PDB file of C-alpha atoms in Angstrom:
ATOM      1  CA  MET B 289       0.173   0.072  -0.234  1.00 83.00           C
ATOM      2  CA  LYS B 290       1.139   3.559  -0.800  1.00 94.00           C
ATOM      3  CA  LYS B 291       1.769   5.942   1.830  1.00 97.00           C
ATOM      4  CA  ALA B 292       1.043   9.305   2.140  1.00 98.00           C
ATOM      5  CA  LEU B 293       1.631  12.069   4.685  1.00 98.00           C
ATOM      6  CA  ILE B 294      -0.518  14.754   5.908  1.00 98.00           C
ATOM      7  CA  ILE B 295       1.448  17.995   7.287  1.00 98.00           C
ATOM      8  CA  GLN B 296      -0.583  20.305   9.613  1.00 97.00           C
ATOM      9  CA  GLY B 297       0.908  23.701  10.273  1.00 96.00           C
ATOM     10  CA  PRO B 298       0.800  26.175  13.182  1.00 94.00           C
ATOM     11  CA  ASN B 299      -2.126  26.571  15.619  1.00 88.00           C
ATOM     12  CA  LEU B 300      -3.984  23.749  14.084  1.00 93.00           C
ATOM     13  CA  ASN B 301      -3.721  21.917  16.931  1.00 91.00           C
ATOM     14  CA  LEU B 302      -6.368  24.298  18.575  1.00 86.00           C
ATOM     15  CA  LEU B 303      -8.962  23.015  16.148  1.00 82.00           C
ATOM     16  CA  GLY B 304     -12.194  22.557  17.736  1.00 81.00           C
ATOM     17  CA  THR B 305     -11.628  25.071  20.108  1.00 82.00           C
ATOM     18  CA  ARG B 306     -10.333  28.204  17.982  1.00 69.00           C
ATOM     19  CA  GLU B 307     -12.468  30.506  16.096  1.00 67.00           C
ATOM     20  CA  LYS B 308     -15.375  27.982  15.514  1.00 69.00           C
ATOM     21  CA  THR B 309     -17.162  30.301  13.274  1.00 72.00           C
ATOM     22  CA  ILE B 310     -14.352  30.155  10.873  1.00 66.00           C
ATOM     23  CA  TYR B 311     -12.848  26.494  11.488  1.00 66.00           C
ATOM     24  CA  GLY B 312     -15.788  24.493  13.044  1.00 68.00           C
ATOM     25  CA  SER B 313     -15.782  22.340  15.990  1.00 77.00           C
ATOM     26  CA  THR B 314     -13.796  19.423  14.438  1.00 83.00           C
ATOM     27  CA  THR B 315     -10.622  18.649  16.383  1.00 91.00           C
ATOM     28  CA  LEU B 316      -7.376  18.027  14.734  1.00 93.00           C
ATOM     29  CA  ALA B 317      -7.583  14.355  16.225  1.00 95.00           C
ATOM     30  CA  ASP B 318     -11.006  13.987  14.373  1.00 95.00           C
ATOM     31  CA  ILE B 319      -9.292  14.853  11.244  1.00 96.00           C
ATOM     32  CA  ASP B 320      -6.265  12.444  11.613  1.00 97.00           C
ATOM     33  CA  SER B 321      -8.527   9.848  12.424  1.00 97.00           C
ATOM     34  CA  ALA B 322     -11.014  10.200   9.744  1.00 97.00           C
ATOM     35  CA  MET B 323      -8.303  10.640   7.008  1.00 97.00           C
ATOM     36  CA  LYS B 324      -6.224   7.357   8.232  1.00 98.00           C
ATOM     37  CA  GLU B 325      -9.633   5.582   7.698  1.00 98.00           C
ATOM     38  CA  PHE B 326     -10.479   7.369   4.514  1.00 98.00           C
ATOM     39  CA  GLY B 327      -6.909   6.914   3.146  1.00 97.00           C
ATOM     40  CA  ALA B 328      -7.031   2.915   3.701  1.00 97.00           C
ATOM     41  CA  SER B 329     -10.390   2.920   1.765  1.00 97.00           C
ATOM     42  CA  ILE B 330      -8.603   4.274  -1.334  1.00 97.00           C
ATOM     43  CA  GLY B 331      -5.232   2.340  -1.029  1.00 96.00           C
ATOM     44  CA  LEU B 332      -3.257   5.037   1.042  1.00 97.00           C
ATOM     45  CA  GLU B 333      -1.571   4.189   4.348  1.00 98.00           C
ATOM     46  CA  VAL B 334      -1.720   8.041   5.942  1.00 98.00           C
ATOM     47  CA  ASP B 335       0.569   9.216   8.600  1.00 98.00           C
ATOM     48  CA  THR B 336       0.062  12.839  10.052  1.00 98.00           C
ATOM     49  CA  PHE B 337       2.261  15.543  11.591  1.00 98.00           C
ATOM     50  CA  GLN B 338       1.708  18.744  12.999  1.00 98.00           C
ATOM     51  CA  SER B 339       3.974  21.476  14.413  1.00 98.00           C
ATOM     52  CA  ASN B 340       3.849  25.113  15.042  1.00 97.00           C
ATOM     53  CA  SER B 341       7.443  25.346  14.125  1.00 97.00           C
ATOM     54  CA  GLU B 342       8.495  26.035  10.653  1.00 97.00           C
ATOM     55  CA  GLY B 343      12.028  24.438  11.031  1.00 97.00           C
ATOM     56  CA  ASP B 344      10.205  21.305  12.255  1.00 98.00           C
ATOM     57  CA  ILE B 345       7.884  21.430   9.103  1.00 98.00           C
ATOM     58  CA  ILE B 346      10.715  21.836   6.952  1.00 98.00           C
ATOM     59  CA  ASP B 347      12.568  18.927   8.508  1.00 98.00           C
ATOM     60  CA  LYS B 348       9.587  16.757   7.904  1.00 98.00           C
ATOM     61  CA  ILE B 349       9.230  17.693   4.389  1.00 98.00           C
ATOM     62  CA  HIS B 350      13.024  16.825   3.808  1.00 98.00           C
ATOM     63  CA  ALA B 351      12.291  13.394   5.081  1.00 98.00           C
ATOM     64  CA  ALA B 352       9.144  12.754   3.253  1.00 97.00           C
ATOM     65  CA  ARG B 353      10.596  12.173  -0.107  1.00 94.00           C
ATOM     66  CA  GLU B 354      12.152   8.750   1.298  1.00 91.00           C
ATOM     67  CA  THR B 355       9.082   7.316   2.688  1.00 95.00           C
ATOM     68  CA  TYR B 356       5.820   8.795   0.851  1.00 97.00           C
ATOM     69  CA  CYS B 357       4.235   9.043  -2.439  1.00 96.00           C
ATOM     70  CA  GLY B 358       3.221  12.397  -1.536  1.00 97.00           C
ATOM     71  CA  VAL B 359       1.991  14.775   1.020  1.00 98.00           C
ATOM     72  CA  VAL B 360      -1.229  16.773   1.767  1.00 98.00           C
ATOM     73  CA  ILE B 361      -0.012  19.989   3.388  1.00 98.00           C
ATOM     74  CA  ASN B 362      -2.102  22.616   5.601  1.00 97.00           C
ATOM     75  CA  PRO B 363       0.784  25.176   6.050  1.00 97.00           C
ATOM     76  CA  ALA B 364      -1.684  27.415   7.793  1.00 91.00           C
ATOM     77  CA  ALA B 365      -0.358  30.874   8.335  1.00 89.00           C
ATOM     78  CA  TYR B 366       2.895  29.764   6.766  1.00 91.00           C
ATOM     79  CA  THR B 367       1.028  29.501   3.652  1.00 92.00           C
ATOM     80  CA  HIS B 368       1.123  33.223   3.361  1.00 85.00           C
ATOM     81  CA  THR B 369       4.723  33.945   4.593  1.00 84.00           C
ATOM     82  CA  SER B 370       7.449  31.147   4.286  1.00 95.00           C
ATOM     83  CA  VAL B 371       9.531  30.993   1.422  1.00 97.00           C
ATOM     84  CA  ALA B 372      11.251  28.240   3.246  1.00 97.00           C
ATOM     85  CA  ILE B 373       8.681  25.805   3.043  1.00 98.00           C
ATOM     86  CA  ARG B 374       8.015  26.703  -0.321  1.00 98.00           C
ATOM     87  CA  ASP B 375      11.810  25.942  -1.140  1.00 98.00           C
ATOM     88  CA  ALA B 376      11.465  22.795   0.817  1.00 98.00           C
ATOM     89  CA  ILE B 377       8.469  21.677  -1.136  1.00 98.00           C
ATOM     90  CA  ALA B 378      10.279  22.492  -4.529  1.00 98.00           C
ATOM     91  CA  ALA B 379      13.263  20.714  -3.389  1.00 97.00           C
ATOM     92  CA  VAL B 380      11.757  17.265  -2.779  1.00 97.00           C
ATOM     93  CA  ASP B 381      10.555  15.049  -5.880  1.00 92.00           C
ATOM     94  CA  ILE B 382       7.069  14.078  -4.770  1.00 96.00           C
ATOM     95  CA  PRO B 383       3.731  15.706  -5.063  1.00 97.00           C
ATOM     96  CA  PHE B 384       2.175  18.037  -2.653  1.00 98.00           C
ATOM     97  CA  VAL B 385      -1.541  19.245  -2.574  1.00 98.00           C
ATOM     98  CA  GLU B 386      -2.162  22.353  -0.480  1.00 97.00           C
ATOM     99  CA  VAL B 387      -5.472  22.078   1.442  1.00 97.00           C
ATOM    100  CA  HIS B 388      -7.131  24.774   3.820  1.00 93.00           C
ATOM    101  CA  LEU B 389     -10.290  24.205   6.022  1.00 89.00           C
ATOM    102  CA  SER B 390     -11.572  27.774   4.955  1.00 81.00           C
ATOM    103  CA  ASN B 391     -11.721  29.669   1.652  1.00 84.00           C
ATOM    104  CA  ILE B 392      -8.714  31.692   2.043  1.00 78.00           C
ATOM    105  CA  HIS B 393      -9.522  33.743  -1.059  1.00 74.00           C
ATOM    106  CA  THR B 394     -12.504  34.956   0.447  1.00 69.00           C
ATOM    107  CA  ARG B 395     -10.955  35.948   3.947  1.00 69.00           C
ATOM    108  CA  GLU B 396      -8.571  38.886   4.730  1.00 66.00           C
ATOM    109  CA  GLU B 397      -6.370  40.319   2.094  1.00 78.00           C
ATOM    110  CA  PHE B 398      -3.341  39.065   3.433  1.00 62.00           C
ATOM    111  CA  ARG B 399      -4.599  35.478   3.113  1.00 65.00           C
ATOM    112  CA  HIS B 400      -5.129  35.641  -0.668  1.00 64.00           C
ATOM    113  CA  ARG B 401      -1.714  34.872  -1.626  1.00 79.00           C
ATOM    114  CA  SER B 402      -0.378  31.449  -1.176  1.00 86.00           C
ATOM    115  CA  MET B 403       3.824  31.098  -1.110  1.00 77.00           C
ATOM    116  CA  THR B 404       3.399  27.497  -1.346  1.00 94.00           C
ATOM    117  CA  VAL B 405       0.624  26.713  -4.026  1.00 92.00           C
ATOM    118  CA  ALA B 406       2.936  27.319  -6.979  1.00 94.00           C
ATOM    119  CA  VAL B 407       5.007  24.542  -5.986  1.00 97.00           C
ATOM    120  CA  CYS B 408       2.185  22.301  -5.293  1.00 97.00           C
ATOM    121  CA  ALA B 409      -0.047  20.028  -7.756  1.00 97.00           C
ATOM    122  CA  GLY B 410      -2.903  21.914  -6.759  1.00 96.00           C
ATOM    123  CA  GLN B 411      -4.898  23.841  -4.013  1.00 97.00           C
ATOM    124  CA  ILE B 412      -8.342  22.763  -2.219  1.00 97.00           C
ATOM    125  CA  CYS B 413     -10.028  25.093   0.325  1.00 94.00           C
ATOM    126  CA  GLY B 414     -12.965  26.186   1.736  1.00 93.00           C
ATOM    127  CA  PHE B 415     -14.659  22.758   2.435  1.00 94.00           C
ATOM    128  CA  GLY B 416     -13.981  22.365   5.967  1.00 92.00           C
ATOM    129  CA  PRO B 417     -12.510  18.940   6.904  1.00 94.00           C
ATOM    130  CA  ASP B 418     -13.646  17.615   3.622  1.00 96.00           C
ATOM    131  CA  SER B 419     -10.825  19.622   2.082  1.00 97.00           C
ATOM    132  CA  TYR B 420      -8.641  16.877   3.253  1.00 97.00           C
ATOM    133  CA  ARG B 421     -10.474  14.187   1.893  1.00 97.00           C
ATOM    134  CA  LEU B 422     -10.339  15.723  -1.535  1.00 98.00           C
ATOM    135  CA  GLY B 423      -6.617  16.424  -1.193  1.00 98.00           C
ATOM    136  CA  LEU B 424      -6.012  12.732  -0.384  1.00 98.00           C
ATOM    137  CA  MET B 425      -7.997  11.799  -3.478  1.00 98.00           C
ATOM    138  CA  ALA B 426      -6.236  14.295  -5.768  1.00 98.00           C
ATOM    139  CA  LEU B 427      -2.903  12.827  -4.511  1.00 97.00           C
ATOM    140  CA  LYS B 428      -3.756   9.234  -4.647  1.00 97.00           C
ATOM    141  CA  GLN B 429      -4.620  10.166  -8.538  1.00 96.00           C
ATOM    142  CA  ILE B 430      -1.416  11.779  -8.942  1.00 96.00           C
ATOM    143  CA  ALA B 431       0.767   8.874  -7.323  1.00 92.00           C
ATOM    144  CA  ASP B 432      -1.132   6.355  -9.579  1.00 93.00           C
ATOM    145  CA  LYS B 433      -0.316   8.149 -12.529  1.00 90.00           C
ATOM    146  CA  LYS B 434       3.557   8.385 -11.875  1.00 79.00           C
ATOM    147  CA  GLU B 435       3.671   4.364 -11.464  1.00 71.00           C
TER     148      GLU B 435
END
């Protein structure tokens, strides 16, 4: 079975309690569990990782190239600020799908620009926790085509 990784950026560990009107009441543990189950149903073994630290996320991206067929990433606030995460994604030769719970294009102006999407296969946003499911489906399709 192919392995996929979901990387969660800063403050996503607070899902379920932070800004419920934007992010809903689903917790990160709920998302992780659902994505592991969904991944198995489509032939992906899913691992998850969350960090509030940019360096830890970069280290995980670097290590991913040796283990995973691809990565679903929600860089969270780093989406809009991190050239370093963008460069890490570009440096590894596996596909990335960027996801967001909220529609970043309808929020504050500074959230409209993603530093990372240009080095990802695509972006899915605005579908709440289903953004991850859609991201895994896209990643599986991309990985299957690479075979």
